[in-house]
């Protein structure tokens, strides 16, 4: 029976990389300040990743958000705070979708 640890690491690295790339893309849309974008595509990446892969992948979101911010602003404290906010945003959104919209499952009976 194959070990499942490799797939978890792959999902972690993949989600972190996709979040990082989406963050860099989102920051290309910033026109007023280099680290403030009117559109933030990684929010959708975080929400989708947490819904599909589960809540246990939140550290990948945190690391991806931290890397985006530390490579843009360069301030460690601010980057950690923003990464925490981005992670909580994704977790909160995933919880709301799971709680009130049945998550990834479609309702079969109409009330």
mmCIF file of C-alpha atoms in Angstrom:
data_model
loop_
_atom_site.group_PDB
_atom_site.id
_atom_site.type_symbol
_atom_site.label_atom_id
_atom_site.label_comp_id
_atom_site.label_asym_id
_atom_site.label_seq_id
_atom_site.Cartn_x
_atom_site.Cartn_y
_atom_site.Cartn_z
ATOM 1 C CA UNK A 1 0.000 0.000 0.000
ATOM 2 C CA UNK A 2 1.541 3.368 -1.007
ATOM 3 C CA UNK A 3 2.274 5.997 1.597
ATOM 4 C CA UNK A 4 -0.010 9.014 1.567
ATOM 5 C CA UNK A 5 2.588 11.428 2.994
ATOM 6 C CA UNK A 6 3.960 12.282 -0.420
ATOM 7 C CA UNK A 7 0.590 13.383 -1.747
ATOM 8 C CA UNK A 8 0.138 15.653 1.284
ATOM 9 C CA UNK A 9 3.515 17.271 0.685
ATOM 10 C CA UNK A 10 2.723 17.649 -3.000
ATOM 11 C CA UNK A 11 -0.617 19.295 -2.199
ATOM 12 C CA UNK A 12 1.082 21.624 0.298
ATOM 13 C CA UNK A 13 3.826 22.689 -2.119
ATOM 14 C CA UNK A 14 1.396 22.965 -5.036
ATOM 15 C CA UNK A 15 -1.109 25.085 -3.142
ATOM 16 C CA UNK A 16 1.664 27.325 -1.804
ATOM 17 C CA UNK A 17 3.095 27.799 -5.299
ATOM 18 C CA UNK A 18 -0.285 28.510 -6.894
ATOM 19 C CA UNK A 19 -1.142 30.983 -4.125
ATOM 20 C CA UNK A 20 2.234 32.709 -4.527
ATOM 21 C CA UNK A 21 1.895 33.008 -8.307
ATOM 22 C CA UNK A 22 -1.692 34.267 -8.027
ATOM 23 C CA UNK A 23 -0.510 36.816 -5.455
ATOM 24 C CA UNK A 24 2.225 38.103 -7.721
ATOM 25 C CA UNK A 25 -0.300 38.322 -10.556
ATOM 26 C CA UNK A 26 -2.716 40.215 -8.293
ATOM 27 C CA UNK A 27 -0.003 42.677 -7.288
ATOM 28 C CA UNK A 28 0.630 43.455 -10.969
ATOM 29 C CA UNK A 29 -2.846 45.042 -10.879
ATOM 30 C CA UNK A 30 -1.844 47.420 -8.067
ATOM 31 C CA UNK A 31 -1.729 51.003 -9.277
ATOM 32 C CA UNK A 32 -1.836 53.133 -6.114
ATOM 33 C CA UNK A 33 0.570 51.236 -3.850
ATOM 34 C CA UNK A 34 2.847 48.287 -4.709
ATOM 35 C CA UNK A 35 1.309 46.004 -2.078
ATOM 36 C CA UNK A 36 -2.380 47.004 -2.352
ATOM 37 C CA UNK A 37 -4.347 45.495 -5.205
ATOM 38 C CA UNK A 38 -7.998 46.171 -6.041
ATOM 39 C CA UNK A 39 -8.379 42.500 -7.023
ATOM 40 C CA UNK A 40 -6.884 39.634 -5.011
ATOM 41 C CA UNK A 41 -6.988 36.342 -6.985
ATOM 42 C CA UNK A 42 -5.328 34.338 -4.166
ATOM 43 C CA UNK A 43 -8.524 34.706 -2.124
ATOM 44 C CA UNK A 44 -10.213 32.400 -4.615
ATOM 45 C CA UNK A 45 -7.218 30.055 -4.606
ATOM 46 C CA UNK A 46 -7.370 29.880 -0.806
ATOM 47 C CA UNK A 47 -11.120 29.284 -0.752
ATOM 48 C CA UNK A 48 -10.987 26.619 -3.443
ATOM 49 C CA UNK A 49 -7.945 24.927 -1.946
ATOM 50 C CA UNK A 50 -9.469 24.762 1.511
ATOM 51 C CA UNK A 51 -12.780 23.459 0.192
ATOM 52 C CA UNK A 52 -11.236 20.787 -2.037
ATOM 53 C CA UNK A 53 -8.204 19.765 0.026
ATOM 54 C CA UNK A 54 -9.593 20.425 3.502
ATOM 55 C CA UNK A 55 -8.855 22.722 6.401
ATOM 56 C CA UNK A 56 -5.575 20.927 7.112
ATOM 57 C CA UNK A 57 -3.978 22.788 4.181
ATOM 58 C CA UNK A 58 -4.202 26.185 5.892
ATOM 59 C CA UNK A 59 -0.413 26.307 6.465
ATOM 60 C CA UNK A 60 0.102 26.293 2.686
ATOM 61 C CA UNK A 61 -2.064 29.407 2.414
ATOM 62 C CA UNK A 62 -0.134 31.041 5.250
ATOM 63 C CA UNK A 63 3.273 30.282 3.717
ATOM 64 C CA UNK A 64 2.148 31.422 0.253
ATOM 65 C CA UNK A 65 0.717 34.675 1.612
ATOM 66 C CA UNK A 66 3.816 35.286 3.694
ATOM 67 C CA UNK A 67 6.109 34.748 0.699
ATOM 68 C CA UNK A 68 4.062 37.107 -1.484
ATOM 69 C CA UNK A 69 4.188 39.863 1.120
ATOM 70 C CA UNK A 70 7.766 39.451 2.272
ATOM 71 C CA UNK A 71 9.018 39.580 -1.320
ATOM 72 C CA UNK A 72 6.955 42.719 -1.968
ATOM 73 C CA UNK A 73 7.097 44.849 1.184
ATOM 74 C CA UNK A 74 10.011 43.127 2.888
ATOM 75 C CA UNK A 75 8.835 43.873 6.450
ATOM 76 C CA UNK A 76 8.725 40.650 8.482
ATOM 77 C CA UNK A 77 6.115 41.738 11.038
ATOM 78 C CA UNK A 78 3.743 43.204 8.497
ATOM 79 C CA UNK A 79 4.149 40.187 6.223
ATOM 80 C CA UNK A 80 3.281 37.811 9.086
ATOM 81 C CA UNK A 81 0.211 39.856 10.019
ATOM 82 C CA UNK A 82 -1.050 40.047 6.436
ATOM 83 C CA UNK A 83 -0.420 36.318 5.949
ATOM 84 C CA UNK A 84 -2.429 35.581 9.093
ATOM 85 C CA UNK A 85 -5.284 37.752 7.813
ATOM 86 C CA UNK A 86 -5.249 36.114 4.382
ATOM 87 C CA UNK A 87 -5.271 32.667 5.991
ATOM 88 C CA UNK A 88 -8.140 33.520 8.330
ATOM 89 C CA UNK A 89 -10.046 35.021 5.401
ATOM 90 C CA UNK A 90 -9.793 31.727 3.504
ATOM 91 C CA UNK A 91 -10.689 29.630 6.550
ATOM 92 C CA UNK A 92 -13.682 31.829 7.361
ATOM 93 C CA UNK A 93 -14.909 31.714 3.763
ATOM 94 C CA UNK A 94 -14.517 27.931 3.573
ATOM 95 C CA UNK A 95 -16.362 27.520 6.860
ATOM 96 C CA UNK A 96 -19.215 29.747 5.658
ATOM 97 C CA UNK A 97 -19.528 27.836 2.382
ATOM 98 C CA UNK A 98 -19.457 24.509 4.218
ATOM 99 C CA UNK A 99 -21.930 25.653 6.854
ATOM 100 C CA UNK A 100 -24.491 27.497 4.777
ATOM 101 C CA UNK A 101 -24.063 26.188 1.225
ATOM 102 C CA UNK A 102 -23.367 22.504 1.963
ATOM 103 C CA UNK A 103 -19.729 22.846 0.904
ATOM 104 C CA UNK A 104 -18.880 20.914 -2.227
ATOM 105 C CA UNK A 105 -22.063 18.863 -2.102
ATOM 106 C CA UNK A 106 -25.146 19.685 -4.098
ATOM 107 C CA UNK A 107 -28.513 19.441 -2.433
ATOM 108 C CA UNK A 108 -30.617 16.684 -3.905
ATOM 109 C CA UNK A 109 -33.951 17.457 -2.278
ATOM 110 C CA UNK A 110 -35.699 20.795 -2.571
ATOM 111 C CA UNK A 111 -37.373 22.188 0.526
#
